[in-house]
Each structure stands twice: as structure tokens, then as C-alpha cells.
Amino acid sequence: MTDLLYSEEEEALRAAVRDLLSDHCDAPGVIARTESGTPHDLAAWKALADGMGLAGLLVPEDRGGQGATHREAAVVLEELGRAVAPVPYLTSAVVATEALLACDAEGGLLAELASGRRIGALAVALNVVPGGAYKVVRHEDGALHGELTGIADAAVAGVLLVPADDGGLYAVDADAVTVTPQSSLDLTRPVATVTLDGAPGRLLGDAEPAVRRALRAGAGLLASEQLGLAEWTLTETVRYLKERKQFNRPVGGFQALKHRLAQLWLEVVNLRAAARNAADALSTGEDVDVAVAVAQAYAAPVAVHAAEEALQLHAGIGMTWEHPVHLYLKRAKADSIAYGTAGAHREALAETIDLPAP
């Protein structure tokens, strides 16, 4: 029987990450960044990646990383979700790193990503489900040509991992491509169009298994980010309703609101179980497809529901730009289509366990 409870080491890691994010990613600072031309907080990223070594959690020690597991990475993502931290952790330290781990050829690049010296991005649209079809570019005479849309965190990536029509995955320096920001609902994880016009690329390995592995890890660990987001919105809503008074009594004392919060608490507890199970399955390699599909089928509706309830129950103040709840709702909505919708994961789950459609 797997123990899904957090270990002492994981709780210590959580405390350290939360402490760091309280210094770097306070709500007014994150909101101010979304209004600027540079939403990513590279100082926070440097502190996480270089200062704490967290970019290399999934990379073995003999390849320049920390040699930890997906469980530790999941704890980091819970805290990043709680802070809606605008850092490329999921896209670089998880998705791009997993793609490189599937390609044994490029040790140097993997070590650079593990140290945080470079930021990587897998050039596959953010909405692609693990195992789903994705767009490729044309490989001709050693150069890459084409346009890819919906690439998360491409704006800060130093290297892009690009799938081509010859079946290969290529490393392309960001200087060799044109990155054009797209309108993004989630201002803390912007997406962009990447245009390659004869860009040189270094072949890393086969694209299909690398992309599948990367997206599966991304989907599985995204559930932990969604858990952190849902926990923050629930905790803040309970705190607000205890303080806010109406008819000279705390709003949280009204029975109807108690019922809504109790229902939300149950959903968040269940999400924690699903997210932890997915992280544990990724770390052990057992029943990964089922665990990831279950977690993602459940995570998106809960995270969106938690953020919607927070917005409504904060009443007028929740509708203001200055209150951070809108950041959480936008992240929850964007996460609900990232690495496949809940519906897509339910379909994948039914197929995996051979459950016929009605």
C-alpha cells in the first residue's frame, strides 16, 4: 500500500518554498507584473532554480540534477499554485525536462535546465492531451520552417524543443526564432506563437515518445498546482467570511454559506488524494496513465469551482482588480484546458481501462 501522506522532508520543502514565495510573489506584485510587459518573475525563478536547486528535482544526480521524485516536484507546484507564481516551473522544470530525459542524447542541455541557467519550453500547444495529435514543423536541408501556436512560457525560454515532420525532436535556440505574444486569459502563464524561418536545430531524439512522456508528467503534476490554487481560494474565503459582518454577525455563520464551504472542502480533500496519487504514480512508474487521467478528470472542475466560489463569496471586493482572486480564476480556467480537458482525460481513462461508451 502506497503512503500518499507528506513526508517530513516534503513538508520542510513546502515551508521553504512558501517562505521564498511570500518574499517574491505577493499578490500586489504579481498583479503589477501582469500589467507590465514582462509578466514573468525571473528573480523568483532564479531564487527557486539557482538558490534552492528546484529546477533539477526530476533530473538524476549523475546528469546534473537533484535526483528527487515527482512527489517533491508536486509539493513545489502546490505552493506555486497557491501563489499563482509567474515562473516557468511546470513548463521548463517538468515538461521540457521530461522530454529531454526521454532523449538520452543531450546531457549538457539537461544539466543547464536542471541548474536553471536556461529555461526550456516544449513547442507543443498547451491544450494538447498526452498521446494526442500535435502540430509539427517542416525539416528541410537541416533547417526548420513553420509556425506553432499556444506555446506556454515561450517568451522567457532560452531553448525550444521543437517536433518536426521527420519524427525528430530538435533543440532550437530562442534567438533563432520569432516569438509573438498571443492574447492569454491567464496573464501569469502567457502563451505565444513561435515562428521558425530556416532555424537551425540540434536533433535530440524521437519526438513522439518524448512528447508523450512530457505531456503526461505535465498533466499529472498540473493537478498539484490546481490543488494549491483551490486550497488558497478556500482558505482565503473562509478567512474573509469570518471577518465580514452583516446584520451584526459574521457572514460565515449563515447556514447556506456553511454548506457551500463544506461541499468545497470535500472537493478539495478529494483533489488532494487524486493529485498525490498521480505524483506518486509518476515517481514509481506504476499505473501512471490511469492515475494521471483520474487526477486531471477531477482537478479542473474543482479548481474552477473553488475560484468561482471565492469570487462570489468575496462579493464586491472580489470583483475588483486589486483583489488577487481574479488571478486564481483565470489560472483555474486556463489550467482546465492545459494538457487536455477533463472530458479528454475521462475519454482516455475509459479507453485505458477498457470501459465502453454508453
Short mmCIF file of C-alpha atoms in Angstrom, two decimals:
data_model
loop_
_atom_site.label_atom_id
_atom_site.label_comp_id
_atom_site.label_asym_id
_atom_site.label_seq_id
_atom_site.Cartn_x
_atom_site.Cartn_y
_atom_site.Cartn_z
CA MET A 1 0.00 0.00 0.00
CA THR A 2 1.47 3.33 -1.08
CA ASP A 3 1.74 6.06 1.56
CA LEU A 4 0.39 9.25 -0.01
CA LEU A 5 0.88 11.35 3.14
CA TYR A 6 3.52 14.05 3.01
CA SER A 7 6.89 13.12 4.49
CA GLU A 8 8.80 15.38 6.89
CA GLU A 9 11.20 16.27 4.06
CA GLU A 10 8.29 17.23 1.80
CA GLU A 11 6.76 19.43 4.49
CA ALA A 12 10.15 21.09 5.06
CA LEU A 13 10.40 21.70 1.30
CA ARG A 14 6.89 23.19 1.30
CA ALA A 15 7.77 25.58 4.14
CA ALA A 16 10.95 26.74 2.37
CA VAL A 17 9.16 27.33 -0.95
CA ARG A 18 6.24 29.13 0.72
CA ASP A 19 8.67 31.34 2.62
CA LEU A 20 10.52 32.25 -0.58
CA LEU A 21 7.30 32.97 -2.48
CA SER A 22 5.98 35.19 0.32
CA ASP A 23 9.04 37.39 -0.29
CA HIS A 24 8.88 37.34 -4.10
CA CYS A 25 5.30 36.70 -5.21
CA ASP A 26 3.00 38.77 -3.02
CA ALA A 27 -0.37 39.47 -4.66
CA PRO A 28 0.15 43.20 -5.41
CA GLY A 29 3.50 42.36 -7.03
CA VAL A 30 2.01 39.64 -9.24
CA ILE A 31 -0.87 41.92 -10.28
CA ALA A 32 1.59 44.71 -11.10
CA ARG A 33 3.61 42.29 -13.25
CA THR A 34 0.53 41.30 -15.26
CA GLU A 35 0.08 44.99 -16.13
CA SER A 36 3.68 45.29 -17.33
CA GLY A 37 5.24 43.95 -20.49
CA THR A 38 7.15 41.31 -18.50
CA PRO A 39 4.73 39.12 -16.52
CA HIS A 40 7.34 36.51 -15.60
CA ASP A 41 9.15 36.99 -12.28
CA LEU A 42 12.67 35.97 -13.21
CA ALA A 43 14.03 36.97 -9.79
CA ALA A 44 11.70 34.44 -8.16
CA TRP A 45 12.66 31.87 -10.78
CA LYS A 46 16.36 32.43 -10.08
CA ALA A 47 15.77 32.04 -6.34
CA LEU A 48 13.83 28.79 -6.87
CA ALA A 49 16.07 27.31 -9.56
CA ASP A 50 19.52 28.56 -8.66
CA GLY A 51 19.16 29.37 -4.97
CA MET A 52 17.18 26.24 -3.97
CA GLY A 53 18.08 23.91 -6.84
CA LEU A 54 14.42 23.09 -7.53
CA ALA A 55 14.66 23.18 -11.34
CA GLY A 56 16.58 19.91 -11.25
CA LEU A 57 14.34 17.88 -8.94
CA LEU A 58 13.41 15.38 -11.66
CA VAL A 59 16.95 15.07 -13.06
CA PRO A 60 19.24 12.29 -11.75
CA GLU A 61 22.30 13.48 -9.82
CA ASP A 62 24.71 11.97 -12.36
CA ARG A 63 23.11 14.19 -15.02
CA GLY A 64 23.38 17.43 -13.09
CA GLY A 65 20.15 17.39 -11.07
CA GLN A 66 18.87 16.75 -7.56
CA GLY A 67 17.73 13.16 -8.11
CA ALA A 68 14.40 13.69 -6.34
CA THR A 69 10.99 12.41 -7.49
CA HIS A 70 7.70 13.74 -8.84
CA ARG A 71 6.36 13.81 -5.28
CA GLU A 72 8.78 16.61 -4.35
CA ALA A 73 8.07 18.44 -7.60
CA ALA A 74 4.36 18.16 -6.79
CA VAL A 75 4.88 19.88 -3.42
CA VAL A 76 6.69 22.74 -5.18
CA LEU A 77 3.82 23.06 -7.67
CA GLU A 78 1.23 23.14 -4.88
CA GLU A 79 2.98 26.18 -3.45
CA LEU A 80 3.40 27.80 -6.87
CA GLY A 81 -0.35 27.29 -7.40
CA ARG A 82 -1.13 28.88 -4.02
CA ALA A 83 0.81 31.98 -5.10
CA VAL A 84 -0.14 31.89 -8.82
CA ALA A 85 3.59 32.43 -9.20
CA PRO A 86 4.51 33.69 -12.70
CA VAL A 87 7.51 31.37 -13.11
CA PRO A 88 8.14 28.75 -15.84
CA TYR A 89 8.48 25.84 -13.41
CA LEU A 90 5.87 23.50 -14.90
CA THR A 91 6.91 24.23 -18.47
CA SER A 92 10.71 24.08 -18.00
CA ALA A 93 11.50 22.02 -14.87
CA VAL A 94 8.78 19.43 -15.60
CA VAL A 95 7.60 19.31 -19.23
CA ALA A 96 10.78 20.32 -21.11
CA THR A 97 12.93 18.37 -18.64
CA GLU A 98 10.86 15.19 -19.04
CA ALA A 99 11.14 15.50 -22.83
CA LEU A 100 14.93 15.70 -22.53
CA LEU A 101 15.02 12.76 -20.10
CA ALA A 102 13.30 10.69 -22.81
CA CYS A 103 16.13 11.66 -25.21
CA ASP A 104 19.45 10.38 -23.86
CA ALA A 105 21.49 12.37 -26.38
CA GLU A 106 21.69 15.83 -24.83
CA GLY A 107 23.33 15.70 -21.38
CA GLY A 108 24.64 19.26 -21.45
CA LEU A 109 21.29 20.86 -22.19
CA LEU A 110 19.58 18.79 -19.48
CA ALA A 111 22.16 19.97 -16.92
CA GLU A 112 21.58 23.59 -17.98
CA LEU A 113 17.84 23.24 -17.44
CA ALA A 114 18.41 21.44 -14.13
CA SER A 115 20.57 24.28 -12.84
CA GLY A 116 18.13 26.92 -14.02
CA ARG A 117 20.81 28.57 -16.16
CA ARG A 118 18.50 28.10 -19.14
CA ILE A 119 14.73 27.92 -19.42
CA GLY A 120 13.31 25.33 -21.76
CA ALA A 121 9.89 25.09 -23.41
CA LEU A 122 8.38 22.20 -25.32
CA ALA A 123 6.98 23.69 -28.55
CA VAL A 124 3.65 21.88 -28.31
CA ALA A 125 0.41 23.80 -27.76
CA LEU A 126 -0.62 23.98 -24.09
CA ASN A 127 -4.02 22.37 -24.75
CA VAL A 128 -2.68 19.09 -26.21
CA VAL A 129 -3.67 15.99 -24.21
CA PRO A 130 -0.98 13.32 -23.52
CA GLY A 131 -0.97 10.97 -26.51
CA GLY A 132 -2.91 13.49 -28.61
CA ALA A 133 -2.04 14.88 -32.03
CA TYR A 134 0.22 17.93 -32.11
CA LYS A 135 1.48 20.26 -34.80
CA VAL A 136 4.99 19.77 -36.25
CA VAL A 137 7.28 21.98 -38.33
CA ARG A 138 8.94 21.18 -41.66
CA HIS A 139 12.52 19.90 -41.59
CA GLU A 140 14.34 20.73 -44.79
CA ASP A 141 18.10 20.81 -45.55
CA GLY A 142 18.98 20.84 -41.86
CA ALA A 143 16.71 23.80 -41.05
CA LEU A 144 13.24 24.09 -39.53
CA HIS A 145 10.32 26.01 -41.05
CA GLY A 146 6.81 26.58 -39.70
CA GLU A 147 4.61 28.24 -37.12
CA LEU A 148 3.46 26.84 -33.77
CA THR A 149 0.78 28.47 -31.61
CA GLY A 150 -0.24 28.31 -27.96
CA ILE A 151 3.28 27.67 -26.63
CA ALA A 152 3.31 28.41 -22.89
CA ASP A 153 6.21 30.47 -21.45
CA ALA A 154 7.92 30.71 -24.86
CA ALA A 155 8.58 34.38 -24.12
CA VAL A 156 11.20 33.56 -21.47
CA ALA A 157 12.56 30.29 -22.90
CA GLY A 158 16.22 30.17 -23.89
CA VAL A 159 15.77 26.95 -25.82
CA LEU A 160 12.73 25.43 -27.53
CA LEU A 161 12.22 21.71 -28.05
CA VAL A 162 10.55 21.51 -31.44
CA PRO A 163 8.94 18.41 -33.03
CA ALA A 164 9.46 18.14 -36.81
CA ASP A 165 7.80 16.24 -39.66
CA ASP A 166 10.71 13.79 -39.88
CA GLY A 167 9.74 12.43 -36.45
CA GLY A 168 12.62 14.09 -34.63
CA LEU A 169 12.67 16.45 -31.65
CA TYR A 170 15.05 19.37 -32.16
CA ALA A 171 16.64 21.84 -29.75
CA VAL A 172 16.35 25.34 -31.19
CA ASP A 173 17.88 28.42 -29.56
CA ALA A 174 15.27 31.09 -28.85
CA ASP A 175 17.44 33.66 -30.69
CA ALA A 176 16.82 31.74 -33.94
CA VAL A 177 13.00 32.05 -33.82
CA THR A 178 10.40 34.80 -33.63
CA VAL A 179 8.19 34.71 -30.54
CA THR A 180 4.94 36.71 -30.77
CA PRO A 181 2.76 37.01 -27.65
CA GLN A 182 -0.85 35.81 -28.01
CA SER A 183 -3.82 37.08 -26.02
CA SER A 184 -3.96 34.90 -22.93
CA LEU A 185 -6.69 34.63 -20.31
CA ASP A 186 -4.09 33.63 -17.70
CA LEU A 187 -1.76 36.62 -17.51
CA THR A 188 0.64 34.72 -15.21
CA ARG A 189 1.33 31.95 -17.76
CA PRO A 190 1.30 33.68 -21.14
CA VAL A 191 1.25 31.78 -24.42
CA ALA A 192 2.90 32.78 -27.68
CA THR A 193 3.25 31.96 -31.36
CA VAL A 194 6.68 30.64 -32.37
CA THR A 195 7.71 31.20 -35.98
CA LEU A 196 10.65 29.26 -37.44
CA ASP A 197 12.05 30.55 -40.72
CA GLY A 198 15.02 28.35 -41.52
CA ALA A 199 16.03 27.98 -37.86
CA PRO A 200 18.90 25.58 -37.18
CA GLY A 201 18.09 22.73 -34.79
CA ARG A 202 20.07 20.01 -32.99
CA LEU A 203 18.44 16.59 -33.16
CA LEU A 204 17.72 15.24 -29.67
CA GLY A 205 15.82 12.04 -30.41
CA ASP A 206 12.39 10.75 -31.39
CA ALA A 207 9.65 13.31 -30.82
CA GLU A 208 6.63 11.03 -30.22
CA PRO A 209 7.77 9.19 -27.05
CA ALA A 210 9.43 12.35 -25.68
CA VAL A 211 6.31 14.49 -26.18
CA ARG A 212 4.04 11.79 -24.77
CA ARG A 213 6.19 11.43 -21.63
CA ALA A 214 6.50 15.19 -21.19
CA LEU A 215 2.77 15.89 -21.54
CA ARG A 216 1.86 13.03 -19.23
CA ALA A 217 4.12 14.38 -16.49
CA GLY A 218 2.81 17.90 -17.13
CA ALA A 219 -0.82 16.76 -16.82
CA GLY A 220 -0.13 14.68 -13.71
CA LEU A 221 1.72 17.43 -11.86
CA LEU A 222 -0.63 20.18 -13.06
CA ALA A 223 -3.16 18.60 -10.67
CA SER A 224 -0.90 19.61 -7.76
CA GLU A 225 -0.82 23.19 -9.00
CA GLN A 226 -4.62 23.11 -9.24
CA LEU A 227 -4.74 21.72 -5.68
CA GLY A 228 -2.63 24.59 -4.36
CA LEU A 229 -4.84 27.08 -6.15
CA ALA A 230 -8.04 25.52 -4.79
CA GLU A 231 -6.64 25.37 -1.23
CA TRP A 232 -5.68 29.06 -1.29
CA THR A 233 -9.08 30.18 -2.57
CA LEU A 234 -10.91 28.07 0.02
CA THR A 235 -8.71 29.24 2.92
CA GLU A 236 -8.98 32.91 1.93
CA THR A 237 -12.76 32.67 1.50
CA VAL A 238 -13.22 31.10 4.95
CA ARG A 239 -11.00 33.77 6.49
CA TYR A 240 -12.91 36.58 4.79
CA LEU A 241 -16.33 35.23 5.78
CA LYS A 242 -15.25 35.00 9.43
CA GLU A 243 -14.28 38.70 9.40
CA ARG A 244 -17.03 40.16 7.20
CA LYS A 245 -20.16 41.11 9.15
CA GLN A 246 -23.75 41.53 8.05
CA PHE A 247 -26.67 42.23 10.39
CA ASN A 248 -24.00 42.48 13.09
CA ARG A 249 -22.89 38.85 12.77
CA PRO A 250 -20.11 37.14 10.76
CA VAL A 251 -21.27 36.22 7.25
CA GLY A 252 -19.63 32.81 7.70
CA GLY A 253 -22.23 31.96 10.32
CA PHE A 254 -25.05 31.77 7.77
CA GLN A 255 -26.09 28.17 7.20
CA ALA A 256 -26.30 28.40 3.41
CA LEU A 257 -22.70 29.60 3.16
CA LYS A 258 -21.52 26.93 5.60
CA HIS A 259 -22.99 24.28 3.29
CA ARG A 260 -21.24 25.74 0.22
CA LEU A 261 -17.90 25.84 2.01
CA ALA A 262 -18.31 22.32 3.41
CA GLN A 263 -19.02 20.99 -0.09
CA LEU A 264 -15.97 22.80 -1.43
CA TRP A 265 -13.79 21.45 1.39
CA LEU A 266 -14.80 17.88 0.48
CA GLU A 267 -13.94 18.50 -3.17
CA VAL A 268 -10.52 19.92 -2.27
CA VAL A 269 -9.74 16.96 0.02
CA ASN A 270 -10.62 14.55 -2.79
CA LEU A 271 -8.50 16.56 -5.22
CA ARG A 272 -5.54 16.26 -2.84
CA ALA A 273 -5.88 12.45 -2.90
CA ALA A 274 -6.07 12.37 -6.70
CA ALA A 275 -3.13 14.76 -7.16
CA ARG A 276 -0.94 12.93 -4.66
CA ASN A 277 -1.76 9.61 -6.31
CA ALA A 278 -0.77 10.98 -9.72
CA ALA A 279 2.53 12.34 -8.38
CA ASP A 280 3.27 9.05 -6.64
CA ALA A 281 2.43 7.02 -9.77
CA LEU A 282 4.75 9.20 -11.86
CA SER A 283 7.56 8.65 -9.36
CA THR A 284 7.11 4.85 -9.24
CA GLY A 285 6.01 4.25 -12.82
CA GLU A 286 3.01 2.14 -11.74
CA ASP A 287 -0.44 2.68 -13.31
CA VAL A 288 0.65 6.12 -14.46
CA ASP A 289 -1.87 6.58 -17.28
CA VAL A 290 -4.82 5.75 -15.03
CA ALA A 291 -3.61 7.93 -12.13
CA VAL A 292 -2.93 10.95 -14.37
CA ALA A 293 -6.27 10.64 -16.19
CA VAL A 294 -8.19 10.35 -12.90
CA ALA A 295 -6.38 13.36 -11.41
CA GLN A 296 -7.00 15.57 -14.44
CA ALA A 297 -10.61 14.44 -14.87
CA TYR A 298 -11.22 15.65 -11.31
CA ALA A 299 -8.84 18.60 -10.86
CA ALA A 300 -10.11 21.14 -13.36
CA PRO A 301 -13.77 21.27 -12.21
CA VAL A 302 -12.70 21.55 -8.54
CA ALA A 303 -10.15 24.31 -9.14
CA VAL A 304 -12.60 26.32 -11.24
CA HIS A 305 -15.42 25.78 -8.71
CA ALA A 306 -13.16 26.88 -5.82
CA ALA A 307 -12.12 30.05 -7.65
CA GLU A 308 -15.70 30.86 -8.69
CA GLU A 309 -16.96 30.41 -5.11
CA ALA A 310 -14.15 32.64 -3.84
CA LEU A 311 -15.06 35.35 -6.33
CA GLN A 312 -18.77 35.22 -5.45
CA LEU A 313 -18.36 34.95 -1.68
CA HIS A 314 -15.92 37.86 -1.57
CA ALA A 315 -18.84 39.87 -3.04
CA GLY A 316 -17.99 43.36 -4.26
CA ILE A 317 -14.32 43.31 -3.25
CA GLY A 318 -13.83 40.07 -5.20
CA MET A 319 -14.81 41.90 -8.39
CA THR A 320 -12.00 44.44 -8.08
CA TRP A 321 -8.72 44.28 -9.98
CA GLU A 322 -6.79 44.92 -6.76
CA HIS A 323 -8.02 41.72 -5.09
CA PRO A 324 -5.99 38.74 -6.42
CA VAL A 325 -8.94 36.32 -6.73
CA HIS A 326 -9.27 37.12 -10.46
CA LEU A 327 -5.74 35.79 -11.00
CA TYR A 328 -6.79 32.47 -9.46
CA LEU A 329 -9.98 32.22 -11.53
CA LYS A 330 -8.08 32.94 -14.75
CA ARG A 331 -5.36 30.42 -13.87
CA ALA A 332 -8.01 27.82 -12.97
CA LYS A 333 -9.85 28.37 -16.26
CA ALA A 334 -6.62 28.21 -18.29
CA ASP A 335 -5.47 25.11 -16.38
CA SER A 336 -8.80 23.45 -17.16
CA ILE A 337 -7.76 23.11 -20.81
CA ALA A 338 -3.99 22.73 -20.25
CA TYR A 339 -2.66 19.27 -21.21
CA GLY A 340 -6.19 18.20 -22.12
CA THR A 341 -9.66 18.98 -20.78
CA ALA A 342 -11.34 16.94 -18.05
CA GLY A 343 -13.53 15.39 -20.76
CA ALA A 344 -10.49 14.35 -22.80
CA HIS A 345 -8.98 12.69 -19.73
CA ARG A 346 -12.23 10.88 -18.98
CA GLU A 347 -12.17 9.52 -22.53
CA ALA A 348 -8.53 8.47 -22.11
CA LEU A 349 -9.38 6.79 -18.80
CA ALA A 350 -12.29 4.87 -20.33
CA GLU A 351 -10.01 3.68 -23.13
CA THR A 352 -7.21 2.72 -20.76
CA ILE A 353 -9.43 0.58 -18.53
CA ASP A 354 -11.48 -0.69 -21.49
CA LEU A 355 -14.75 0.86 -20.35
CA PRO A 356 -17.16 1.01 -23.34
CA ALA A 357 -19.03 4.22 -24.07
CA PRO A 358 -22.79 4.21 -23.33
#
